[in-house]
């Protein structure tokens, strides 16, 4: 089966999403913080203030906020 539009779109955004998450993880490592989903989410929110939030940042936060089923 082919990918849905949503999956295709997500696959295209993958590098940008990974970059956002990676940047937050690097920041936590530099600050010698523990790496946790919560910490990454908070760091992303600090690094990208609301006026700078783009689609990649929003999607990264969505990915991180997903609860394990």
Coordinates of N, CA, C and O in Angstrom, one line a residue:
X1 N 0.8 -1.2 0.0 CA 0.0 0.0 0.0 C 0.9 1.3 0.0 O 1.9 1.3 0.6
X2 N 0.4 2.3 -0.7 CA 1.1 3.5 -0.7 C 1.0 4.3 0.6 O 0.1 4.0 1.4
X3 N 1.9 5.3 0.7 CA 1.8 6.1 1.9 C 0.6 7.1 1.8 O 0.3 7.5 0.7
X4 N 0.0 7.4 2.9 CA -1.1 8.4 2.9 C -0.5 9.7 2.7 O 0.8 9.9 2.9
X5 N -1.3 10.7 2.4 CA -0.8 12.1 2.3 C -0.1 12.5 3.5 O 1.0 13.2 3.5
X6 N -0.7 12.2 4.7 CA -0.2 12.6 6.0 C 1.2 12.0 6.2 O 2.1 12.6 6.6
X7 N 1.3 10.7 5.9 CA 2.6 10.0 6.1 C 3.7 10.6 5.2 O 4.8 10.7 5.6
X8 N 3.3 10.8 3.9 CA 4.2 11.4 3.0 C 4.7 12.8 3.4 O 5.9 13.1 3.4
X9 N 3.8 13.6 3.9 CA 4.1 14.9 4.4 C 5.0 14.8 5.6 O 6.0 15.5 5.7
X10 N 4.7 13.9 6.5 CA 5.5 13.7 7.7 C 6.9 13.3 7.3 O 7.9 13.7 7.9
X11 N 7.0 12.4 6.3 CA 8.3 11.9 5.9 C 9.2 13.0 5.3 O 10.4 13.1 5.5
X12 N 8.5 13.9 4.6 CA 9.2 15.1 4.0 C 9.7 16.0 5.1 O 10.8 16.6 5.0
X13 N 8.9 16.1 6.2 CA 9.3 17.0 7.3 C 10.3 16.4 8.3 O 10.8 17.1 9.1
X14 N 10.5 15.1 8.1 CA 11.4 14.4 9.1 C 12.7 15.0 9.4 O 13.0 15.2 10.5
X15 N 13.5 15.5 8.4 CA 14.8 16.1 8.7 C 14.6 17.3 9.5 O 15.4 17.5 10.5
X16 N 13.6 18.2 9.2 CA 13.5 19.4 10.0 C 13.0 19.1 11.5 O 13.5 19.7 12.4
X17 N 12.2 18.1 11.6 CA 11.7 17.7 12.9 C 12.9 17.1 13.7 O 13.1 17.5 14.9
X18 N 13.7 16.3 13.1 CA 14.8 15.7 13.8 C 15.8 16.8 14.2 O 16.4 16.7 15.2
X19 N 15.9 17.8 13.3 CA 16.9 18.9 13.6 C 16.4 19.7 14.9 O 17.2 20.0 15.8
X20 N 15.1 19.9 15.0 CA 14.5 20.6 16.1 C 14.8 19.8 17.4 O 15.3 20.3 18.4
X21 N 14.5 18.5 17.4 CA 14.7 17.7 18.5 C 16.1 17.5 18.9 O 16.5 17.6 20.0
X22 N 17.0 17.4 17.8 CA 18.4 17.3 18.0 C 19.0 18.5 18.7 O 19.9 18.4 19.6
X23 N 18.5 19.7 18.3 CA 19.0 20.9 18.8 C 18.7 21.0 20.3 O 19.5 21.4 21.1
X24 N 17.5 20.6 20.7 CA 17.1 20.6 22.1 C 17.9 19.6 22.9 O 18.3 19.9 24.0
X25 N 18.1 18.4 22.3 CA 18.9 17.4 23.0 C 20.4 17.9 23.2 O 20.9 17.8 24.3
X26 N 21.0 18.5 22.2 CA 22.3 19.1 22.3 C 22.3 20.1 23.5 O 23.3 20.2 24.3
X27 N 21.3 21.0 23.5 CA 21.2 22.0 24.6 C 21.2 21.4 25.9 O 22.0 21.8 26.9
X28 N 20.4 20.3 26.1 CA 20.4 19.6 27.4 C 21.7 19.0 27.7 O 22.1 19.0 28.9
X29 N 22.4 18.4 26.7 CA 23.7 17.8 27.0 C 24.7 18.8 27.4 O 25.5 18.6 28.4
X30 N 24.7 20.0 26.7 CA 25.6 21.1 27.1 C 25.4 21.5 28.5 O 26.4 21.8 29.2
X31 N 24.1 21.6 28.9 CA 23.8 22.0 30.3 C 23.9 20.9 31.3 O 23.5 21.0 32.4
X32 N 24.3 19.7 30.8 CA 24.5 18.5 31.7 C 23.2 18.1 32.4 O 23.2 17.7 33.5
X33 N 22.1 18.3 31.6 CA 20.8 17.9 32.1 C 20.5 16.5 31.7 O 21.0 16.0 30.8
X34 N 19.5 15.8 32.4 CA 19.1 14.5 32.0 C 18.2 14.7 30.8 O 17.5 15.7 30.6
X35 N 18.3 13.7 29.9 CA 17.5 13.8 28.7 C 16.2 13.1 29.0 O 16.1 11.9 29.3
X36 N 15.1 13.8 28.9 CA 13.7 13.2 29.1 C 12.8 13.9 28.0 O 13.1 15.0 27.6
X37 N 11.7 13.2 27.7 CA 10.7 13.8 26.8 C 10.3 15.2 27.3 O 10.3 16.1 26.6
X38 N 10.0 15.3 28.6 CA 9.6 16.5 29.2 C 10.6 17.6 29.1 O 10.3 18.7 28.7
X39 N 11.9 17.2 29.4 CA 13.0 18.2 29.2 C 13.2 18.7 27.8 O 13.4 19.8 27.6
X40 N 13.0 17.8 26.9 CA 13.2 18.1 25.4 C 12.0 19.1 25.1 O 12.3 20.1 24.4
X41 N 10.8 18.8 25.5 CA 9.7 19.6 25.2 C 9.9 21.0 25.8 O 9.7 22.0 25.1
X42 N 10.3 21.1 27.0 CA 10.5 22.4 27.7 C 11.6 23.2 27.0 O 11.5 24.4 26.8
X43 N 12.7 22.5 26.6 CA 13.8 23.1 25.9 C 13.4 23.7 24.6 O 13.8 24.8 24.2
X44 N 12.6 22.9 23.8 CA 12.1 23.4 22.5 C 11.3 24.7 22.7 O 11.4 25.6 22.0
X45 N 10.4 24.6 23.8 CA 9.6 25.8 24.1 C 10.4 27.0 24.4 O 10.1 28.2 24.1
X46 N 11.5 26.8 25.1 CA 12.4 27.9 25.5 C 13.2 28.4 24.2 O 13.3 29.6 24.0
X47 N 13.7 27.5 23.4 CA 14.5 27.8 22.3 C 13.7 28.5 21.2 O 14.2 29.4 20.5
X48 N 12.5 28.1 21.0 CA 11.6 28.7 20.0 C 10.4 29.3 20.7 O 9.5 28.7 21.1
X49 N 10.6 30.7 20.9 CA 9.5 31.4 21.5 C 8.3 31.3 20.6 O 8.4 31.1 19.4
X50 N 7.1 31.6 21.1 CA 5.9 31.4 20.3 C 5.9 32.1 18.9 O 5.3 31.5 18.0
X51 N 6.5 33.3 18.8 CA 6.4 34.0 17.5 C 7.4 33.3 16.5 O 7.3 33.6 15.3
X52 N 8.2 32.4 17.0 CA 9.2 31.8 16.0 C 8.8 30.3 15.7 O 9.5 29.7 14.9
X53 N 7.7 29.9 16.3 CA 7.3 28.5 16.1 C 6.9 28.2 14.7 O 6.0 28.9 14.2
X54 N 7.6 27.3 14.0 CA 7.2 27.0 12.6 C 6.6 25.5 12.7 O 6.5 24.9 13.7
X55 N 6.3 25.0 11.5 CA 5.7 23.7 11.4 C 6.6 22.6 12.0 O 6.1 21.8 12.7
X56 N 7.9 22.7 11.7 CA 8.8 21.6 12.2 C 8.8 21.6 13.7 O 8.7 20.5 14.3
X57 N 8.7 22.8 14.3 CA 8.7 22.8 15.8 C 7.4 22.3 16.3 O 7.4 21.5 17.3
X58 N 6.3 22.7 15.7 CA 5.0 22.2 16.1 C 4.9 20.7 16.0 O 4.4 20.0 16.9
X59 N 5.4 20.1 14.9 CA 5.4 18.7 14.7 C 6.3 18.0 15.6 O 6.0 16.9 16.1
X60 N 7.5 18.6 15.9 CA 8.4 18.0 16.9 C 7.7 17.9 18.3 O 7.8 16.8 18.9
X61 N 7.0 18.9 18.7 CA 6.3 18.9 19.9 C 5.2 17.9 19.9 O 5.0 17.2 20.9
X62 N 4.5 17.7 18.8 CA 3.4 16.7 18.6 C 4.0 15.3 18.8 O 3.5 14.5 19.5
X63 N 5.1 15.1 18.2 CA 5.8 13.7 18.2 C 6.2 13.4 19.7 O 5.9 12.3 20.2
X64 N 6.7 14.4 20.4 CA 7.2 14.2 21.8 C 6.0 14.1 22.7 O 6.1 13.4 23.7
X65 N 4.9 14.7 22.4 CA 3.8 14.7 23.3 C 2.9 13.4 23.2 O 2.1 13.2 24.0
X66 N 3.2 12.6 22.1 CA 2.4 11.4 21.9 C 2.6 10.5 23.1 O 3.7 10.2 23.5
X67 N 1.5 10.0 23.6 CA 1.5 9.1 24.7 C 1.7 7.7 24.2 O 1.1 7.4 23.1
X68 N 2.4 6.9 24.9 CA 2.5 5.5 24.5 C 1.1 4.8 24.6 O 0.4 5.0 25.7
X69 N 0.6 4.2 23.6 CA -0.7 3.6 23.6 C -0.7 2.4 24.6 O 0.2 1.6 24.7

